[in-house]
Short mmCIF file of C-alpha atoms and ligand atoms in Angstrom, two decimals:
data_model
loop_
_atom_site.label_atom_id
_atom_site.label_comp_id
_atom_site.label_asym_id
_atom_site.label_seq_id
_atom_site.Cartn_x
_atom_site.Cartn_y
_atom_site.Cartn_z
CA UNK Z 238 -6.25 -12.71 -24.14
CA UNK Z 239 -6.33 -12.44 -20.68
CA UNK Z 240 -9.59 -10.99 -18.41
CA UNK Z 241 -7.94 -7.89 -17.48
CA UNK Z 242 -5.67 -5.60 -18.92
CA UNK Z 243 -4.15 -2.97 -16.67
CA UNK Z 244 -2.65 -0.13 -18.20
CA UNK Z 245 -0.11 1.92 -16.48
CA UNK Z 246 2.93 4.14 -16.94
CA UNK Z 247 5.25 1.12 -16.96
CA UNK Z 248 8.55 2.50 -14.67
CA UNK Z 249 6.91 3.59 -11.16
CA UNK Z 250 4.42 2.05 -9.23
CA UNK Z 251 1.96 5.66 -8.93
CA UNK Z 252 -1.28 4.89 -8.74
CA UNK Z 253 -1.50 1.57 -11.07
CA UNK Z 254 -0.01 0.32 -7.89
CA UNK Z 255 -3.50 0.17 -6.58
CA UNK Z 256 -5.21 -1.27 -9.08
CA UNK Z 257 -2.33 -4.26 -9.06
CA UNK Z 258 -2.53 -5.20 -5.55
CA UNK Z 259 -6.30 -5.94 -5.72
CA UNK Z 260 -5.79 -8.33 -8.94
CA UNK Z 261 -2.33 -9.52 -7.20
CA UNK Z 262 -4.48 -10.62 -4.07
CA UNK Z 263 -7.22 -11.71 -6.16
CA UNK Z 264 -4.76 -14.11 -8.34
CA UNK Z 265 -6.32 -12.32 -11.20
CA UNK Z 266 -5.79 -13.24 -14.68
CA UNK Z 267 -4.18 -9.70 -15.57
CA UNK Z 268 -1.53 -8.49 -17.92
CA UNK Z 269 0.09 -5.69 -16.89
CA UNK Z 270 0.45 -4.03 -20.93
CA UNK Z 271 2.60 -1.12 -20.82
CA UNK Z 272 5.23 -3.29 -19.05
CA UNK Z 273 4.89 -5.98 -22.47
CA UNK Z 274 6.54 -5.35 -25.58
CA UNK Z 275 4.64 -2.96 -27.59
CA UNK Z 276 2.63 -1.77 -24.81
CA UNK Z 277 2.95 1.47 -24.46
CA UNK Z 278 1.65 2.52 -28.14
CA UNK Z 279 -1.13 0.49 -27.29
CA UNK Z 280 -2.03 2.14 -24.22
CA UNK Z 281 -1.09 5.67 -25.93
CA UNK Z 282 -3.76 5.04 -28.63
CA UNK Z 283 -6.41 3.53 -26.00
CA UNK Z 284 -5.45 7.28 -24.49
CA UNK Z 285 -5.59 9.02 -27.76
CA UNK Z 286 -8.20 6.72 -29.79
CA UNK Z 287 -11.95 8.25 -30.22
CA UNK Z 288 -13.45 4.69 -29.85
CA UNK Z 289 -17.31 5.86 -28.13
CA UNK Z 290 -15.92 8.84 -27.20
CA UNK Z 291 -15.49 7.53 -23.28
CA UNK Z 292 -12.40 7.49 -23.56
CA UNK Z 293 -9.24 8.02 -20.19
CA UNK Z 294 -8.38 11.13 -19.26
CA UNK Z 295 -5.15 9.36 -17.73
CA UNK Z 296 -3.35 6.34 -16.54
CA UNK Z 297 -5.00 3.96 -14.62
CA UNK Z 298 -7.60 2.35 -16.49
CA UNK Z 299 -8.45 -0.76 -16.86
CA UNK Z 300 -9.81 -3.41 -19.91
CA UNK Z 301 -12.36 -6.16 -19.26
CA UNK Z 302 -13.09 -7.15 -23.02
CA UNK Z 303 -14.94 -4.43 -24.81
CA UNK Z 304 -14.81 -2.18 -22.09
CA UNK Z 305 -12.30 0.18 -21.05
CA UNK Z 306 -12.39 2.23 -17.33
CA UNK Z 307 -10.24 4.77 -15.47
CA UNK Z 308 -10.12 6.67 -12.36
CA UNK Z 309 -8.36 4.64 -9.81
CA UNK Z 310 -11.38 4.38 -7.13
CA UNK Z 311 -13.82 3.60 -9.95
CA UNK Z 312 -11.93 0.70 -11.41
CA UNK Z 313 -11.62 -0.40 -7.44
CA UNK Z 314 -15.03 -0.32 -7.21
CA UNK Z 315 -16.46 -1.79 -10.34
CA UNK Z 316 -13.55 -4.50 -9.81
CA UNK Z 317 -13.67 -5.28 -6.21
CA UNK Z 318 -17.28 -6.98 -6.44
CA UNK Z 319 -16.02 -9.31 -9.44
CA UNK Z 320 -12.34 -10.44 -7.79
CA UNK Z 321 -13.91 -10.93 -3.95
CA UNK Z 322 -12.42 -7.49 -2.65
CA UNK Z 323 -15.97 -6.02 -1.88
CA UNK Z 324 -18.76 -6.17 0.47
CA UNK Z 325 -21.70 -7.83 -1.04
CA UNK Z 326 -24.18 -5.49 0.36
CA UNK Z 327 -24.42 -1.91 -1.59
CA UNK Z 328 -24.49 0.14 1.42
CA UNK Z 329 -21.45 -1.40 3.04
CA UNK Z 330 -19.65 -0.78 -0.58
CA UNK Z 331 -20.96 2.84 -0.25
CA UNK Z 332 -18.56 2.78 2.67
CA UNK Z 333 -15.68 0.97 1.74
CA UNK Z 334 -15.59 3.29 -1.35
CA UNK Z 335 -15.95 6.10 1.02
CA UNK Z 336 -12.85 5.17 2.17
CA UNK Z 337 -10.81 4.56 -0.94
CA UNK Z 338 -11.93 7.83 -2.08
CA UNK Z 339 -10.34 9.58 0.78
CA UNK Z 340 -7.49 7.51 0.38
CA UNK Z 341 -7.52 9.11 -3.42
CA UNK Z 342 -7.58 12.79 -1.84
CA UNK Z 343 -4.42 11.95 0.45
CA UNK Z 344 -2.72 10.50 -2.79
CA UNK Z 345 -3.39 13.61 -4.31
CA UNK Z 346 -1.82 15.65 -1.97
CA UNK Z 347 1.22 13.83 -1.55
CA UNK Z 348 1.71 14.52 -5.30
CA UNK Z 349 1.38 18.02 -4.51
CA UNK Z 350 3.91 18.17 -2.36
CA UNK Z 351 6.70 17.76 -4.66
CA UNK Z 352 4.78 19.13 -7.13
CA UNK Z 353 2.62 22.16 -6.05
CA UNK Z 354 2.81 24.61 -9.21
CA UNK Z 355 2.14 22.38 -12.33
CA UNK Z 356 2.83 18.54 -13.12
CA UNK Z 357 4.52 19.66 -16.42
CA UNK Z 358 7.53 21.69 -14.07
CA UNK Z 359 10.44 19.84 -12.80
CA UNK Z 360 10.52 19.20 -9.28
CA UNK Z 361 13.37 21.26 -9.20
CA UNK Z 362 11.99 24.88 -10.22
CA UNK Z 363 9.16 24.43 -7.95
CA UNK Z 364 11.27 23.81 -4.89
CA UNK Z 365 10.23 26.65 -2.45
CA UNK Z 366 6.38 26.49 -3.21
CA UNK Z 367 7.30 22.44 -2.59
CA UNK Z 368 8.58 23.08 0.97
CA UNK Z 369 6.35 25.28 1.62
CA UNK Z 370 3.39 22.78 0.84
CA UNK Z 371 5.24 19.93 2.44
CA UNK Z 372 5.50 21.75 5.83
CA UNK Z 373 1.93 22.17 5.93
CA UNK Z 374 1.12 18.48 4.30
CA UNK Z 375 3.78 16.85 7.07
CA UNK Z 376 2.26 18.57 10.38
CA UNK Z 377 -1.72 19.08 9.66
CA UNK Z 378 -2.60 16.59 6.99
CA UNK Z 379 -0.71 13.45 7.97
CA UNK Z 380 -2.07 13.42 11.27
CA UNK Z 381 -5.76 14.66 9.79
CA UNK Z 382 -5.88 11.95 7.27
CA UNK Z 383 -4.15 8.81 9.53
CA UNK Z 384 -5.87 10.27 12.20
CA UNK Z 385 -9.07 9.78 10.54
CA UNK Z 386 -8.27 5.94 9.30
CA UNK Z 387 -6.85 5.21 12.75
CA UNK Z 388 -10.21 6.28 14.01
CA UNK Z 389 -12.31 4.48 11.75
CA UNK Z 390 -10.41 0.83 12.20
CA UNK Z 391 -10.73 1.46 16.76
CA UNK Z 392 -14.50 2.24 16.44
CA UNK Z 393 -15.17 -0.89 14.00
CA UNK Z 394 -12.64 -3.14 16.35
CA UNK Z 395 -12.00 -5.25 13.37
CA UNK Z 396 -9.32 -6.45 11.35
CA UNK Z 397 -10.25 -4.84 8.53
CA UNK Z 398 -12.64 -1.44 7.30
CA UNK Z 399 -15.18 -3.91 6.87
CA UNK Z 400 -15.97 -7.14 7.76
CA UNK Z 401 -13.62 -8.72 5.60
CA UNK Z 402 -10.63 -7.49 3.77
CA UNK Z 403 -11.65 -5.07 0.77
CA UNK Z 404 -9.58 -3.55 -1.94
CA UNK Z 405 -9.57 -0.51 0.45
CA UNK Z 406 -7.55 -2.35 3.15
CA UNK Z 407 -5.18 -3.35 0.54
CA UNK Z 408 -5.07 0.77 -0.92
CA UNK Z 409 -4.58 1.37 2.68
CA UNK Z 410 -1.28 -0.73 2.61
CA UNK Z 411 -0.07 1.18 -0.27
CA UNK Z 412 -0.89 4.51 1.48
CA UNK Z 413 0.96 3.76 4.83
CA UNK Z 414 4.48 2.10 2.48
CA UNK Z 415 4.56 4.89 0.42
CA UNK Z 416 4.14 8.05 2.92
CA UNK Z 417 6.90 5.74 5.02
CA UNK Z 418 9.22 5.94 2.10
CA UNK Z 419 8.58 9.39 1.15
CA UNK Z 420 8.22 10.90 5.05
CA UNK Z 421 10.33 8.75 7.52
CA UNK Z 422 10.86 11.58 10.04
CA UNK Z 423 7.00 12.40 10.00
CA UNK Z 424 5.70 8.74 9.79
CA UNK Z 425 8.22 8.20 12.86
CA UNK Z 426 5.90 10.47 15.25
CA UNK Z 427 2.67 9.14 14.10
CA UNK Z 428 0.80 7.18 16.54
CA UNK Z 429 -0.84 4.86 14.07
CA UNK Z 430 -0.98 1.04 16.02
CA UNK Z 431 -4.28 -0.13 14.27
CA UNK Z 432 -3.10 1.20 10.78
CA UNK Z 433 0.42 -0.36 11.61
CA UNK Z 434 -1.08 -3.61 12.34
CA UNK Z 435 -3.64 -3.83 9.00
CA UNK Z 436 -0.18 -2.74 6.90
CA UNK Z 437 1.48 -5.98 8.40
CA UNK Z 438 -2.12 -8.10 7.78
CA UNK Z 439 -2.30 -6.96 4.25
CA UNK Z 440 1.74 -7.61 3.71
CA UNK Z 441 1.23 -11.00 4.85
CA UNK Z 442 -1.70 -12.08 2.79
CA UNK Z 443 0.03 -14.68 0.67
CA UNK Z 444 -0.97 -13.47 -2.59
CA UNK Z 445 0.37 -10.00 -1.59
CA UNK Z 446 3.72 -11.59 -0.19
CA UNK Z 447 4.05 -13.32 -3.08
CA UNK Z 448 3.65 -10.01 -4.97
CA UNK Z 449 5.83 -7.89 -3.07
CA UNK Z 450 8.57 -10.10 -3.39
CA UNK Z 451 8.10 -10.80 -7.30
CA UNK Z 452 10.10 -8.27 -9.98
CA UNK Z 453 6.58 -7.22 -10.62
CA UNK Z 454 6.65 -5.19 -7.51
CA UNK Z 455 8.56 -2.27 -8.36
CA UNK Z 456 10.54 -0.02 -5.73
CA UNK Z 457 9.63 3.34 -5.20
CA UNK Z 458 11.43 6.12 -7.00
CA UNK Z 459 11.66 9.60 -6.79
CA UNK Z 460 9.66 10.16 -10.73
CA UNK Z 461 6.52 8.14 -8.54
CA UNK Z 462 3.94 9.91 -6.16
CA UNK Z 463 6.15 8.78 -3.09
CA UNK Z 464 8.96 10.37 -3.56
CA UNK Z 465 12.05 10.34 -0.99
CA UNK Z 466 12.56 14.39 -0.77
CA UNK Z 467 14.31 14.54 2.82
CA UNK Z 468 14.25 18.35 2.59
CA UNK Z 469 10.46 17.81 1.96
CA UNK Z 470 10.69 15.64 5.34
CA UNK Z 471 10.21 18.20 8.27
CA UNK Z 472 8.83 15.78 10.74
N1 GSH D 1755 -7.91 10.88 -10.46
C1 GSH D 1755 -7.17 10.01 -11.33
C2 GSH D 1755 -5.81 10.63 -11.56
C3 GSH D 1755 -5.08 10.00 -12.70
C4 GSH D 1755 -3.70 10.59 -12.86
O1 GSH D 1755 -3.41 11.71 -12.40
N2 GSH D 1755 -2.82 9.82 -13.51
C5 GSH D 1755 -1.46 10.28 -13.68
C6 GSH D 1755 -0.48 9.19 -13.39
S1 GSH D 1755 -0.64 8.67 -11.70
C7 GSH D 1755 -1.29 10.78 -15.09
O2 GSH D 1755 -0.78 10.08 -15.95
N3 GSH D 1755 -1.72 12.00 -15.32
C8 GSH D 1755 -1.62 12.66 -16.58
C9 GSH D 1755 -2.35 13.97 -16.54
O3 GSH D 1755 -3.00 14.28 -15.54
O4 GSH D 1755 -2.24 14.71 -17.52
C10 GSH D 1755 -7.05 8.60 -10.71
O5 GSH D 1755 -7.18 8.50 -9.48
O6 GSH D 1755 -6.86 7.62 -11.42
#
């Protein structure tokens, strides 16, 4: 059995995605289960199954022998310290997580904008409310949110949030790739150097490389959370 078991919706990337790149970095011994033959009923019934009663709510979580986690930015936190992706000190954690959390809220949003009304309606017959959130999403919270990160990395003048790089840097990867697949127009006009430049750090950490260019690294596709909508592109 191996230390971790991620479970995930096993066709899109979404947010298992960053979950994998900290135990990808880490060289984490990890089995991706919903991607392995008989998977999915597995994670369904971890979903479904009473067990203590703590039981998901939803896709990511996370099994380390008898126990069983979700919420993306709590299994980043509880893991980070245990793979080498986390400040030692609490209070510096405090911050990183500060971070991944508002890296969670801009996630959140991004789903929203192809997908404003309800999760269970096709993208399709919520077009107009989807446009309508987009335009707003593209021109104030974009800049807001990249704005804020760009900020963060020029007043630490650092390579990374913290002193070293966290499971936050490597979220913050997966932030910047997927708003540049789903918004080229809008990512085009952002003046982002200090982002830009962690991106390229965290894409050249070998373990990541290695990742990225494995069939384990998914592309991104328009039933993810980055999806490729140009008419939702209005940069
Ligand atoms: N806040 C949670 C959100 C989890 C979530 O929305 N998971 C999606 C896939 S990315 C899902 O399967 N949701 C099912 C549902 O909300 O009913 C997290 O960050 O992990």
């Amino acid at each position: 059995m191996s230390e971790y078991e991620l479970y995930y919706w096993p066709t899109i990337q979404g947010r298992g995605e960053f979950v994998r790149l900290a135990l990808e970095d880490a060289r984490a011994d990890y089995v991706d289960v919903a991607r392995t033959e008989g998977g999915m009923p597995r994670m369904m019934a971890l979903l479904q199954g009473t067990g203590d009663g703590l039981r998901p709510f939803a896709p990511p979580f996370l099994r380390h022998r008898s126990l069983v986690i979700a919420q993306t930015a709590n299994i980043l936190h509880w893991l980070g310290p245990r793979i080498g992706l986390a400040p030692d000190d609490a209070d510096d954690h405090a911050r990183i997580h500060q971070l991944q959390l508002t890296i969670a809220d801009c996630v959140a949003e991004v789903h929203e904008t192809h997908h404003p009304i309800a999760s269970s309606l096709y993208y399709e017959d919520q077009r107009v409310e989807a446009a309508r959130r987009s335009s707003h999403f593209v021109s104030e919270r974009i800049p807001k949110f990249l704005g804020y990160f760009e900020s963060v990395l020029e007043a630490g003048s650092r390579e990374w949030f913290g002193a070293s790089c966290t499971y936050a840097d490597l979220s913050l990867f997966q932030l910047l790739s997927g708003l540049e697949y789903a918004f080229p127009r809008a990512m085009a006009k952002q003046r982002i150097p200090k982002l830009r430049a962690l991106r390229d750090r965290v894409a050249q950490r070998p373990n990541v490389a290695a990742y990225l260019s494995s069939p384990r690294r998914l592309a991104f596709n328009e039933n993810g959370i980055f999806r490729r909508y140009p008419e939702l592109d209005a940069g």
